[in-house]
JSON list of C-alpha atoms in Angstrom, two decimals:
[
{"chain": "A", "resi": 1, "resn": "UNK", "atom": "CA", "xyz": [118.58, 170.62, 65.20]},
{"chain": "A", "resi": 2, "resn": "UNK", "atom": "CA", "xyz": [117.04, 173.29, 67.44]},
{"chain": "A", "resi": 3, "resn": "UNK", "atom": "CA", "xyz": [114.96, 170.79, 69.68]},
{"chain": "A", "resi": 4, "resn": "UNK", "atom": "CA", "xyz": [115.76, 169.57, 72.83]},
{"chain": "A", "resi": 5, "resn": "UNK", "atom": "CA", "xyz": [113.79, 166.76, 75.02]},
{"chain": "A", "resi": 6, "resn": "UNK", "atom": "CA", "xyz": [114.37, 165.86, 77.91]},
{"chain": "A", "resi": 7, "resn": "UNK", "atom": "CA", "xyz": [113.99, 162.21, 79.85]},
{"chain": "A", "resi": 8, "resn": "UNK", "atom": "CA", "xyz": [114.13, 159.90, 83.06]},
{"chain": "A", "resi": 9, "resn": "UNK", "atom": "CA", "xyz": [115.13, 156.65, 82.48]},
{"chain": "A", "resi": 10, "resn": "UNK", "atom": "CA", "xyz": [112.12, 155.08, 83.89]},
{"chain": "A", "resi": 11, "resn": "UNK", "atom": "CA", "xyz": [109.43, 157.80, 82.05]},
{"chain": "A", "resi": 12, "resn": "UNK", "atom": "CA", "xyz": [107.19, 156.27, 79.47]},
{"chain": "A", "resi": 13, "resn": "UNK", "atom": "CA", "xyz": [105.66, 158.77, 78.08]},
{"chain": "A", "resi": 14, "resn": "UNK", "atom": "CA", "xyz": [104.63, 160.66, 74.74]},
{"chain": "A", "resi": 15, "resn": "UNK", "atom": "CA", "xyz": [106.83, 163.37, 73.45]},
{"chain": "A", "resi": 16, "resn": "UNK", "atom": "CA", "xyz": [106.47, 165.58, 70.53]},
{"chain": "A", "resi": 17, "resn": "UNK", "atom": "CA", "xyz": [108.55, 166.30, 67.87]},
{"chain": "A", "resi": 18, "resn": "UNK", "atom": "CA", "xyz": [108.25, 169.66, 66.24]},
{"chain": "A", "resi": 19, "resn": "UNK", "atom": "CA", "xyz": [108.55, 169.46, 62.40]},
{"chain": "A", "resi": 20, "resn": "UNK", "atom": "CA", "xyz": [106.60, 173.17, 61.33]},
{"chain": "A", "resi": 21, "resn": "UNK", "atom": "CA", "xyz": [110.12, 174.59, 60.71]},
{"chain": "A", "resi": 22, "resn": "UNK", "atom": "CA", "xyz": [111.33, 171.39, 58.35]},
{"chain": "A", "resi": 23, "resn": "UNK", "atom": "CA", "xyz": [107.38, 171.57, 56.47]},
{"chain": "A", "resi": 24, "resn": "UNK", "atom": "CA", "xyz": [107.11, 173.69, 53.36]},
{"chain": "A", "resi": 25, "resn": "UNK", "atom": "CA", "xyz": [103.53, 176.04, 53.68]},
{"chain": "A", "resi": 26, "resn": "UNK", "atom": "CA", "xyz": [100.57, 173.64, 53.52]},
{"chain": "A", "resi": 27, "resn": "UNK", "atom": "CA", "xyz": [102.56, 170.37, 53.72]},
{"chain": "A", "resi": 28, "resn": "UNK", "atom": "CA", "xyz": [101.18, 168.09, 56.18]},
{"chain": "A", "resi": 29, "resn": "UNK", "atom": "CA", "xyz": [103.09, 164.81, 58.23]},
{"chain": "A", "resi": 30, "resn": "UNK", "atom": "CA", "xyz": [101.13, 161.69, 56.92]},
{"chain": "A", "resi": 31, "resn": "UNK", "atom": "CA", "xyz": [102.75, 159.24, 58.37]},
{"chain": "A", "resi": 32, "resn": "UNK", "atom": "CA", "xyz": [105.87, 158.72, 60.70]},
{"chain": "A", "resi": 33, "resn": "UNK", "atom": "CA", "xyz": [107.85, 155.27, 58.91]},
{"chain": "A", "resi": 34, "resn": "UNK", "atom": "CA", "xyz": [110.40, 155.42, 61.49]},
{"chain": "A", "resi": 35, "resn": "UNK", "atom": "CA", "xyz": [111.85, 156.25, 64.97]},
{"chain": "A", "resi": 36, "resn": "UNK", "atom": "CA", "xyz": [115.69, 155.64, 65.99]},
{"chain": "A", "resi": 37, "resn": "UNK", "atom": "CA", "xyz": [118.01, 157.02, 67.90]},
{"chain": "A", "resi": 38, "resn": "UNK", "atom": "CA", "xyz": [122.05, 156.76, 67.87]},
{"chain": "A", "resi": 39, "resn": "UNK", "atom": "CA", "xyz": [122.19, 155.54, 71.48]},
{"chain": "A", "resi": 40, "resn": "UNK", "atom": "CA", "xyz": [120.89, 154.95, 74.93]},
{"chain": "A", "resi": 41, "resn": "UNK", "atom": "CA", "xyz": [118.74, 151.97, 74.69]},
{"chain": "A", "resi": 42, "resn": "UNK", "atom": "CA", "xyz": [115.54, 153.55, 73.95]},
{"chain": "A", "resi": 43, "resn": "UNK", "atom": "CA", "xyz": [112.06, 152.12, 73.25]},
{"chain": "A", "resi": 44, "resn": "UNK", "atom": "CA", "xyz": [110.30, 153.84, 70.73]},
{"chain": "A", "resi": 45, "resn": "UNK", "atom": "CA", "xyz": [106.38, 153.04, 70.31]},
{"chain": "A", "resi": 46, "resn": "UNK", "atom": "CA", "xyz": [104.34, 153.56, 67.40]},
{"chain": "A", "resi": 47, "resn": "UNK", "atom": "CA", "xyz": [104.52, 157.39, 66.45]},
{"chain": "A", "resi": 48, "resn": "UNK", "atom": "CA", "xyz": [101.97, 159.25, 64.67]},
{"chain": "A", "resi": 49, "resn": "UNK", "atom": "CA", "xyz": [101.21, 162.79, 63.44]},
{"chain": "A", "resi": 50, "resn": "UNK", "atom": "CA", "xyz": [99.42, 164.80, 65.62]},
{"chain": "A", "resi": 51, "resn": "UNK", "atom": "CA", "xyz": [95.59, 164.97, 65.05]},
{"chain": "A", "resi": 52, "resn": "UNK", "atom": "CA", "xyz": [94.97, 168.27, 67.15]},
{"chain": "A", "resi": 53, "resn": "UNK", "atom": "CA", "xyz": [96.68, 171.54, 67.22]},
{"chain": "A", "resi": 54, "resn": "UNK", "atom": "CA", "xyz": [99.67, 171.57, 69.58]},
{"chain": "A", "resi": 55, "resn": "UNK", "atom": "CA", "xyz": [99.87, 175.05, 72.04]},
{"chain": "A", "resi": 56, "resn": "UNK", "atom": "CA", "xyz": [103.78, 175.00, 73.52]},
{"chain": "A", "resi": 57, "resn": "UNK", "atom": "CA", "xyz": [104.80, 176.95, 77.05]},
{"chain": "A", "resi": 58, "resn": "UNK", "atom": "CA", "xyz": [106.38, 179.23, 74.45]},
{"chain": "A", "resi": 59, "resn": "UNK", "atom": "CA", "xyz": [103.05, 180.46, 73.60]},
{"chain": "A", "resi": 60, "resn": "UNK", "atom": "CA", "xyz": [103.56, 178.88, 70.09]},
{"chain": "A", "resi": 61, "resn": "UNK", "atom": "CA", "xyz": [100.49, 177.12, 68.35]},
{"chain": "A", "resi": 62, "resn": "UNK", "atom": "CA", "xyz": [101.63, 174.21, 65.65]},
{"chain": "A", "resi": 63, "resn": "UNK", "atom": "CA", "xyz": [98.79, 173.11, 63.40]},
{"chain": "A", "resi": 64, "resn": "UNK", "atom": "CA", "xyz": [97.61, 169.55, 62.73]},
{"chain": "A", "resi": 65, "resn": "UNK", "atom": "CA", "xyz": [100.16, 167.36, 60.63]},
{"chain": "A", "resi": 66, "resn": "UNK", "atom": "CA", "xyz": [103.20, 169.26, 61.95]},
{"chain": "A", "resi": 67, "resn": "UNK", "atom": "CA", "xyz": [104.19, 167.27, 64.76]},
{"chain": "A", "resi": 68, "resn": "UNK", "atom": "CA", "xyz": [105.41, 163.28, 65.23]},
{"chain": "A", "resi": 69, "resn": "UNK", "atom": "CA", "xyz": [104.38, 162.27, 68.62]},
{"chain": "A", "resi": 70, "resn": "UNK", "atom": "CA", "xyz": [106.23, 158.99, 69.94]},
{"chain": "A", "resi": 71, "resn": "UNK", "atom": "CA", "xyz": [105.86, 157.12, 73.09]},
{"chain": "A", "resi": 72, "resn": "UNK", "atom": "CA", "xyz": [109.59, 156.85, 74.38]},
{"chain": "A", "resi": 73, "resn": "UNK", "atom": "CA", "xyz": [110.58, 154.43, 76.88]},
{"chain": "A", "resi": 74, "resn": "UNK", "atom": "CA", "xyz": [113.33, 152.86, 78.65]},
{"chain": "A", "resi": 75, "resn": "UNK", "atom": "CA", "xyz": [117.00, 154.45, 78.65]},
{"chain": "A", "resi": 76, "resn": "UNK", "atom": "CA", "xyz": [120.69, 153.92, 79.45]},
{"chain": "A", "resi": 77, "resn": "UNK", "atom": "CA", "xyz": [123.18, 156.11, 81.29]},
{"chain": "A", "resi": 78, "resn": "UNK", "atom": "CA", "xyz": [126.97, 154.68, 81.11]},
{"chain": "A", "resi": 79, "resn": "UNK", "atom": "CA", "xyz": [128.02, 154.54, 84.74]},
{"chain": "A", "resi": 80, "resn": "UNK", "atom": "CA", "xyz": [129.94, 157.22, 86.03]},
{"chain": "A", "resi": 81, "resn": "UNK", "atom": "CA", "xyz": [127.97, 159.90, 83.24]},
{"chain": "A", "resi": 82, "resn": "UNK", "atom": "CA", "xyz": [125.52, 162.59, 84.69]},
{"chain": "A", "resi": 83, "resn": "UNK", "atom": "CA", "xyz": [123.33, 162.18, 81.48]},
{"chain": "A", "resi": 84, "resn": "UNK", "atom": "CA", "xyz": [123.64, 161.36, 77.67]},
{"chain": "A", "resi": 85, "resn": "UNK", "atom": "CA", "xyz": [122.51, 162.90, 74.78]},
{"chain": "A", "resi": 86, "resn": "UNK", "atom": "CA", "xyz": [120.96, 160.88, 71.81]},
{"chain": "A", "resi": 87, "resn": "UNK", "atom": "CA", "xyz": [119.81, 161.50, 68.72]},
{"chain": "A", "resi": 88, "resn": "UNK", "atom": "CA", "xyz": [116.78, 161.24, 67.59]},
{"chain": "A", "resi": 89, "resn": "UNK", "atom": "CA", "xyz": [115.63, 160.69, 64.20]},
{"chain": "A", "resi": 90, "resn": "UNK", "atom": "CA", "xyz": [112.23, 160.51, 63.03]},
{"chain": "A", "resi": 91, "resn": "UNK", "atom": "CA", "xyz": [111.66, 159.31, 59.00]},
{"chain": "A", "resi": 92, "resn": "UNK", "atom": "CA", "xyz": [108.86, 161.13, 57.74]},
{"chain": "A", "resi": 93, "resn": "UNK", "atom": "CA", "xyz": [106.05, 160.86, 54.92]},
{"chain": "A", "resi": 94, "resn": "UNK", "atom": "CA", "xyz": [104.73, 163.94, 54.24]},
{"chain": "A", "resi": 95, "resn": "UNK", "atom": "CA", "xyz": [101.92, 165.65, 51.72]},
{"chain": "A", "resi": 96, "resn": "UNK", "atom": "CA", "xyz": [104.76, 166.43, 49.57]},
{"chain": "A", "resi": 97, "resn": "UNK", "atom": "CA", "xyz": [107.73, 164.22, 49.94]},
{"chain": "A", "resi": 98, "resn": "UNK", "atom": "CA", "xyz": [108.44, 160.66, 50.08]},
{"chain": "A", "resi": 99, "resn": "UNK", "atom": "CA", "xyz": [110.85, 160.79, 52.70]},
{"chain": "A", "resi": 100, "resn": "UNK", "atom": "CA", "xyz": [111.58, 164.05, 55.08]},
{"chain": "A", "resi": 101, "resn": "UNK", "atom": "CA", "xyz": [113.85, 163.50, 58.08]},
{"chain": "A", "resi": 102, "resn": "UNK", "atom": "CA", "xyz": [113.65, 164.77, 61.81]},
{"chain": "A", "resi": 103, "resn": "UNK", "atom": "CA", "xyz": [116.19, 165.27, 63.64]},
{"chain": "A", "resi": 104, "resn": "UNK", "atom": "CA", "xyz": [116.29, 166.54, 68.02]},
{"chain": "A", "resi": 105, "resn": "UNK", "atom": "CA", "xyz": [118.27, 165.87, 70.34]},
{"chain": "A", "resi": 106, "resn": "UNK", "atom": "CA", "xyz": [117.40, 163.55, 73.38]},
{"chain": "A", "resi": 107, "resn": "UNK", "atom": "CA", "xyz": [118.86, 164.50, 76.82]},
{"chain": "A", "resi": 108, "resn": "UNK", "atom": "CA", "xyz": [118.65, 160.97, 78.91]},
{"chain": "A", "resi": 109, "resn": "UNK", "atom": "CA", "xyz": [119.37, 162.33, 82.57]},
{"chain": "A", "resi": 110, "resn": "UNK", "atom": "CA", "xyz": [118.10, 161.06, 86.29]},
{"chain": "A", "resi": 111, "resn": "UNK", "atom": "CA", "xyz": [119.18, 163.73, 88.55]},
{"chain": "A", "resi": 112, "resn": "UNK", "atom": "CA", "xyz": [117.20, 167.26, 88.27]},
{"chain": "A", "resi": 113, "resn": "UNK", "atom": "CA", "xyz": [118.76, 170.81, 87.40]},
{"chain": "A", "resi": 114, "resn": "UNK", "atom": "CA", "xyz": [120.98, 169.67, 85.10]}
]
């Protein structure tokens, strides 16, 4: 679980999920069956794998197939905590296997620097 992504509560946005390190050469993402996280009252959207090649600040390049990319939405921060981490877990069907699992962490946090 090398993967960290961050969120506001009040972002709806699309983030990607990096799965090149979990994929065997050649295998492919062809569909994402599921999205669900342990806590923090997220809203997941319909994911999908991604249909472009992916170029990361890192300078990395992930081929098509290799990534779930999810609309996340919404968010809860108990009172009284600076942020919460969730995790994420994204059920995958791949070129290969029936059922390959994702797993990042989500860092749910409102104040910057942190």
């Amino acid at each position: 679980m090398g993967q960290i992504l961050d969120k506001r509560t009040k972002d709806a946005r699309y983030y990607d999920i990096d799965c090149s390190f979990l994929l065997s050469k050649g295998e492919t993402i062809s569909s994402v069956t599921s999205i669900t996280a342990d806590q923090g009252g997220l809203v997941f959207g319909a994911a999908s794998p991604n249909g472009a090649a992916v170029t990361y600040s890192d300078g990395r390049t992930v081929p098509i197939g290799q990534v779930a990319q999810v609309q996340i939405s919404g968010g809860v921060i108990p009172t009284g905590q600076p942020f919460l981490i969730c995790i994420v877990r994204a059920l995958l069907l791949t070129s290969l296997n029936p059922a390959v699992e994702a797993t990042v962490l989500l860092r749910l946090v409102d104040t910057p620097n942190i």
